[in-house]
Amino acid sequence: MRRPVTPPVLPIRSPVSRSRTVSHVTTTIDKDALRARYRAERDKRLRPDGNEQYLQPTGRFAHLLEDPYTERVEREPLFDEVTVAVIGGGFSGLTTGARLQQAGITDVRIIEGGGDVGGAWYWNRYPGAMCDTAAMVYLPLLEETGHMPSMKYVYAPEIFGHARRIATHFGLYDNALLSTQVTSLEWDDDASRWIIHTDRGDAIRARFVSMGTGPLHRPKLPGIPGIESFAGHAFHTSRWDYDYTGGDPSGAPLANLADKRVGIIGTGATSVQCIPALARDSRELFVFQRTPSSIDVRNNHAIDPEWFATLEPGWQQRWLTNFATLQTGGFADEDLVHDGWTDISKRIRDRVIANLGVEGAEFTPETMLQAYEDSDDEKMEEIRARVDAIVADPATAQALKPWYRQLCKRPCFHDEYLQAYNEPGTILVDTDGKGVDRIDETGVWVGDQHYELDCIIFASGFEVGTTAARRSGFETIGRNGETLTEHWAEGMHSKHGMHVHGFPNLFVVGPSQGANLISNITQNLTEAGTTIATIVNHALAQGAEQVEVSAEAEAAWVQLLESSTRAFMGNPDCTPGYYNNEGKPMGHKERLNGSGYPAGPVAYWQYLADWRGTGTFDGLEFR
Ligand code: NDP
């Protein structure tokens, strides 16, 4: 039995006035009809509560914020001092720690709430979890650690293993404090030290602090009435309950689900990855869909050790530069990664060139936007055609088609997800953009239809758009008692996304206000690590007690970011999601929080290398 519900409005029909034929797809796209369909689908999903629709895990769900993987062992509190404290043991903290060690700064302490390093890859152990970015560029420091990825795209256990490898290789475990949640970070201006308080009673002094607390880690729940009343089993994907489902993160069958009716709420990137295993192993699987994801080709394959051995030293930097260049519309002789990410941007780039080839065409923002739109329409047609080609039941296929521009939501890539709907026990419950209506003791209601379930899995994502303090669980208090939340009340203000006026000796690590290369987060982090190590080394060599960005330099950087036109994610026609403030207008604050260097990531890293290379670190004051 399959029960999809979707309005059969098709935008592809005979050519009309604004139609144009695009390459790759043999159909003709009626652009007016397509735009109308996109807007209609968006309008169905707009809701007044926007981001407020989500719930924090409290009550019966409070345990979703705890660590189910590592037993907490009591220890005595610490009151010592370190040269650099690194808050967060994900790839941000690990790459910073590695770069510091390489620069000869060995007194480094990672402080991490989880029971091991790895960050997102420590917490997310759901079946099928993998990285959508090719391992050759996603896994940091491959040459330094001597690791060959097993596949083009690797699964979570290998990524977690690589995080541990970096920690071991660079001796970062020796001084680390794991299962330790920072509760506050306070600047002592007289002593020129940060004081780090933790839930273990520690009060650690640090000369420098690097903060890599990550953007997507605090689980959120859908605000569905009655969610607390469900009497069956329930968990969030980021705390997968293998005791209940059976199986393990390496892919062993979820044997305990063989007699269970399982419901999963949400169809984002996480759900797309775990549904194939759930479809295979559950007696029945009900997928409650509000908005379908776009599912492009994965094309994964094993990496050949003989080929890998032929790569010459310096290969990873070459791959990184190649990927970032092609991913952001630049040119290169070859596409080394060659996947869905580079395909998206190469199409836009080539379309700009093709449009310019038309007689009388000029390069203007309008030609650029037109190229964006044309290539996006073409890509999304292919993605919708792929659904038809794979999903056997026509009504289910119809409901799985995404009607929005590809970058309105996180693009997904998978070769088993759509196929899962051909499993006889897998039922797509499409809510036509409205979401699940309510939950009761025995299951889920959509309209007047009740679905009785043994287990509900929430694939509802992570907090976005809330304050950094709320997401990371601690406040940062700078000079004169000003908090980071206050400093950023009107949006993030920094230089390079890293230096904040009033918060000396603090380095914030993340993509925002720097390169902002979202398709390969770790490259942002590794470059940040190099920068931090250079600055700390310089400060130590100079005997500087304080390093701080001037108010003027911070303001100038923010002004530069504001001049950027790289703001596609704010497209008002987008269907709502966390990429676009859940459909609420993208105000100045939201744009600042998601901004990046106007000339793009490759130019940014070149600029940053030059900036570091001068040794004067323009905009920073060393005291
Ligand atoms: P998302 O926030 O992307 O998805 C949440 C899902 O829950 C959406 O499908 C949403 O629908 C749905 N939802 C919310 N409320 C309701 C409701 N009331 N009824 C029905 N459905 C509802 O979370 P994910 O965990 O999937 O992904 C989060 C991010 O993590 C990704 O975007 C990606 O950046 C990252 N990730 C990265 C991976 C990688 O390869 N590196 C792998 C997996 C995740 P709607 O779309 O309508 O809002």
Short mmCIF file of C-alpha atoms in Angstrom, two decimals, residues 333-538:
data_model
loop_
_atom_site.label_atom_id
_atom_site.label_comp_id
_atom_site.label_asym_id
_atom_site.label_seq_id
_atom_site.Cartn_x
_atom_site.Cartn_y
_atom_site.Cartn_z
CA ASP A 333 41.73 22.41 -16.79
CA GLU A 334 40.01 19.43 -15.22
CA ASP A 335 37.34 18.73 -12.62
CA LEU A 336 39.11 16.51 -10.10
CA VAL A 337 36.14 15.85 -7.82
CA HIS A 338 33.58 15.92 -10.61
CA ASP A 339 30.29 15.55 -8.80
CA GLY A 340 26.92 17.12 -8.20
CA TRP A 341 28.42 20.12 -6.40
CA THR A 342 30.79 21.07 -9.20
CA ASP A 343 28.09 20.26 -11.74
CA ILE A 344 25.75 22.86 -10.24
CA SER A 345 28.22 25.69 -10.57
CA LYS A 346 29.81 24.62 -13.85
CA ARG A 347 26.37 24.69 -15.45
CA ILE A 348 25.74 28.22 -14.22
CA ARG A 349 29.15 29.33 -15.41
CA ASP A 350 28.72 27.72 -18.82
CA ARG A 351 25.25 29.18 -19.16
CA VAL A 352 26.60 32.69 -18.52
CA ILE A 353 29.13 32.11 -21.29
CA ALA A 354 26.49 30.71 -23.63
CA ASN A 355 24.15 33.65 -22.97
CA LEU A 356 26.97 36.09 -23.60
CA GLY A 357 27.60 34.42 -26.94
CA VAL A 358 24.21 35.65 -28.15
CA GLU A 359 24.59 38.74 -30.33
CA GLY A 360 24.17 41.97 -28.42
CA ALA A 361 24.42 40.29 -25.00
CA GLU A 362 26.28 42.13 -22.25
CA PHE A 363 27.55 40.94 -18.92
CA THR A 364 25.19 42.46 -16.37
CA PRO A 365 23.72 41.26 -13.05
CA GLU A 366 20.59 40.43 -15.03
CA THR A 367 22.44 38.13 -17.47
CA MET A 368 24.02 36.47 -14.47
CA LEU A 369 20.66 35.93 -12.76
CA GLN A 370 19.18 34.67 -16.01
CA ALA A 371 21.99 32.14 -16.34
CA TYR A 372 21.39 31.07 -12.76
CA GLU A 373 17.72 30.58 -13.42
CA ASP A 374 18.15 28.75 -16.73
CA SER A 375 20.68 26.27 -15.44
CA ASP A 376 18.70 25.74 -12.27
CA ASP A 377 15.51 25.04 -14.20
CA GLU A 378 17.40 22.55 -16.34
CA LYS A 379 18.93 20.82 -13.31
CA MET A 380 15.64 20.57 -11.43
CA GLU A 381 13.93 19.13 -14.49
CA GLU A 382 16.55 16.41 -14.53
CA ILE A 383 16.06 15.76 -10.84
CA ARG A 384 12.31 15.44 -11.27
CA ALA A 385 12.76 13.22 -14.31
CA ARG A 386 15.04 10.99 -12.24
CA VAL A 387 12.22 10.45 -9.73
CA ASP A 388 9.97 9.20 -12.53
CA ALA A 389 12.70 6.94 -13.83
CA ILE A 390 13.27 5.26 -10.44
CA VAL A 391 10.03 5.25 -8.44
CA ALA A 392 7.62 2.63 -9.72
CA ASP A 393 4.35 4.01 -8.36
CA PRO A 394 3.42 7.14 -10.38
CA ALA A 395 1.57 8.87 -7.53
CA THR A 396 4.48 8.31 -5.15
CA ALA A 397 6.88 9.59 -7.78
CA GLN A 398 4.77 12.68 -8.22
CA ALA A 399 4.84 13.41 -4.50
CA LEU A 400 8.61 13.02 -4.31
CA LYS A 401 9.33 15.75 -6.85
CA PRO A 402 10.83 18.96 -5.50
CA TRP A 403 9.32 22.20 -6.81
CA TYR A 404 11.82 24.89 -5.93
CA ARG A 405 15.24 26.07 -7.02
CA GLN A 406 17.95 23.64 -6.06
CA LEU A 407 19.81 25.87 -3.61
CA CYS A 408 16.66 26.88 -1.73
CA LYS A 409 17.29 23.77 0.34
CA ARG A 410 20.29 21.59 1.00
CA PRO A 411 20.84 19.55 -2.21
CA CYS A 412 20.97 15.80 -1.58
CA PHE A 413 22.76 13.06 -3.52
CA HIS A 414 21.78 9.42 -3.21
CA ASP A 415 21.49 6.25 -5.25
CA GLU A 416 19.27 4.22 -2.89
CA TYR A 417 16.85 6.76 -1.42
CA LEU A 418 14.30 6.97 -4.23
CA GLN A 419 14.59 3.22 -4.75
CA ALA A 420 13.49 2.70 -1.12
CA TYR A 421 9.95 3.72 -2.12
CA ASN A 422 9.76 0.62 -4.30
CA GLU A 423 9.97 -1.53 -1.13
CA PRO A 424 6.47 -2.96 -0.55
CA GLY A 425 6.40 -1.93 3.13
CA THR A 426 7.44 1.68 2.57
CA ILE A 427 4.63 4.23 2.52
CA LEU A 428 5.16 7.86 1.64
CA VAL A 429 2.71 10.05 3.52
CA ASP A 430 2.92 13.35 1.73
CA THR A 431 1.35 16.11 3.81
CA ASP A 432 1.14 18.52 0.87
CA GLY A 433 3.42 21.02 2.55
CA LYS A 434 1.47 21.17 5.79
CA GLY A 435 3.39 18.74 7.97
CA VAL A 436 2.08 16.26 10.49
CA ASP A 437 -1.09 17.58 12.14
CA ARG A 438 -0.79 15.99 15.56
CA ILE A 439 0.58 13.09 17.50
CA ASP A 440 -1.35 11.04 20.02
CA GLU A 441 -0.59 8.13 22.30
CA THR A 442 -0.58 5.57 19.51
CA GLY A 443 0.67 7.40 16.45
CA VAL A 444 0.46 10.24 13.99
CA TRP A 445 -2.42 12.13 12.39
CA VAL A 446 -2.28 13.64 8.91
CA GLY A 447 -5.65 15.18 8.07
CA ASP A 448 -8.28 12.70 9.22
CA GLN A 449 -6.00 9.72 8.70
CA HIS A 450 -4.36 8.09 11.73
CA TYR A 451 -1.15 6.06 11.42
CA GLU A 452 -0.57 3.68 14.29
CA LEU A 453 3.14 3.37 15.07
CA ASP A 454 5.50 1.54 17.39
CA CYS A 455 8.25 4.10 16.97
CA ILE A 456 8.65 7.69 15.75
CA ILE A 457 12.03 8.88 14.52
CA PHE A 458 12.44 12.65 14.38
CA ALA A 459 14.62 13.64 11.44
CA SER A 460 13.78 17.25 12.16
CA GLY A 461 17.25 18.75 12.07
CA PHE A 462 19.15 21.16 14.24
CA GLU A 463 18.75 24.66 15.59
CA VAL A 464 19.70 27.38 13.14
CA GLY A 465 19.24 31.09 13.63
CA THR A 466 19.22 30.97 17.43
CA THR A 467 22.08 32.65 19.30
CA ALA A 468 25.50 31.01 19.36
CA ALA A 469 25.28 31.03 23.16
CA ARG A 470 22.06 29.03 23.16
CA ARG A 471 23.34 26.52 20.62
CA SER A 472 26.70 25.97 22.30
CA GLY A 473 25.34 26.11 25.85
CA PHE A 474 27.58 28.91 27.14
CA GLU A 475 27.94 32.67 26.96
CA THR A 476 31.14 34.48 26.05
CA ILE A 477 31.78 37.58 28.12
CA GLY A 478 34.34 40.01 26.75
CA ARG A 479 35.85 43.24 27.93
CA ASN A 480 33.63 45.41 30.18
CA GLY A 481 31.18 42.56 30.60
CA GLU A 482 29.84 42.73 27.06
CA THR A 483 28.52 39.36 25.86
CA LEU A 484 28.98 38.00 22.36
CA THR A 485 25.17 37.76 22.14
CA GLU A 486 24.96 41.50 22.81
CA HIS A 487 27.76 42.30 20.39
CA TRP A 488 25.98 40.33 17.70
CA ALA A 489 22.42 41.37 18.57
CA GLU A 490 22.09 43.02 15.14
CA GLY A 491 24.02 40.27 13.36
CA MET A 492 27.54 38.91 13.41
CA HIS A 493 30.25 41.61 13.45
CA SER A 494 33.83 40.45 12.96
CA LYS A 495 36.91 40.67 10.81
CA HIS A 496 37.39 37.49 8.75
CA GLY A 497 34.61 35.85 10.79
CA MET A 498 37.29 35.26 13.39
CA HIS A 499 38.26 38.43 15.26
CA VAL A 500 35.71 40.34 17.33
CA HIS A 501 36.32 43.76 18.84
CA GLY A 502 36.05 43.69 22.64
CA PHE A 503 36.95 39.99 22.72
CA PRO A 504 40.77 39.93 22.68
CA ASN A 505 42.70 36.70 22.16
CA LEU A 506 39.54 34.97 20.93
CA PHE A 507 39.31 33.29 17.54
CA VAL A 508 35.89 32.32 16.26
CA VAL A 509 36.13 29.47 13.75
CA GLY A 510 33.46 28.88 11.11
CA PRO A 511 32.67 29.68 7.48
CA SER A 512 30.60 32.85 8.06
CA GLN A 513 32.13 36.21 7.20
CA GLY A 514 35.14 34.46 5.73
CA ALA A 515 35.28 32.15 2.71
CA ASN A 516 31.81 30.80 3.49
CA LEU A 517 32.31 27.74 1.26
CA ILE A 518 29.31 25.71 2.39
CA SER A 519 29.92 22.75 0.05
CA ASN A 520 33.16 21.91 1.86
CA ILE A 521 33.00 23.16 5.43
CA THR A 522 36.29 21.64 6.52
CA GLN A 523 38.32 23.68 4.05
CA ASN A 524 37.11 26.82 5.84
CA LEU A 525 38.24 25.29 9.11
CA THR A 526 41.69 24.14 8.04
CA GLU A 527 42.47 27.58 6.62
CA ALA A 528 41.26 29.15 9.87
CA GLY A 529 43.59 26.85 11.80
CA THR A 530 46.55 28.01 9.73
CA THR A 531 45.63 31.63 10.42
CA ILE A 532 45.25 31.10 14.16
CA ALA A 533 48.59 29.30 14.42
CA THR A 534 50.32 32.14 12.56
CA ILE A 535 48.80 34.84 14.77
CA VAL A 536 49.43 33.01 18.05
CA ASN A 537 53.03 32.37 17.04
CA HIS A 538 53.50 36.02 16.19
#
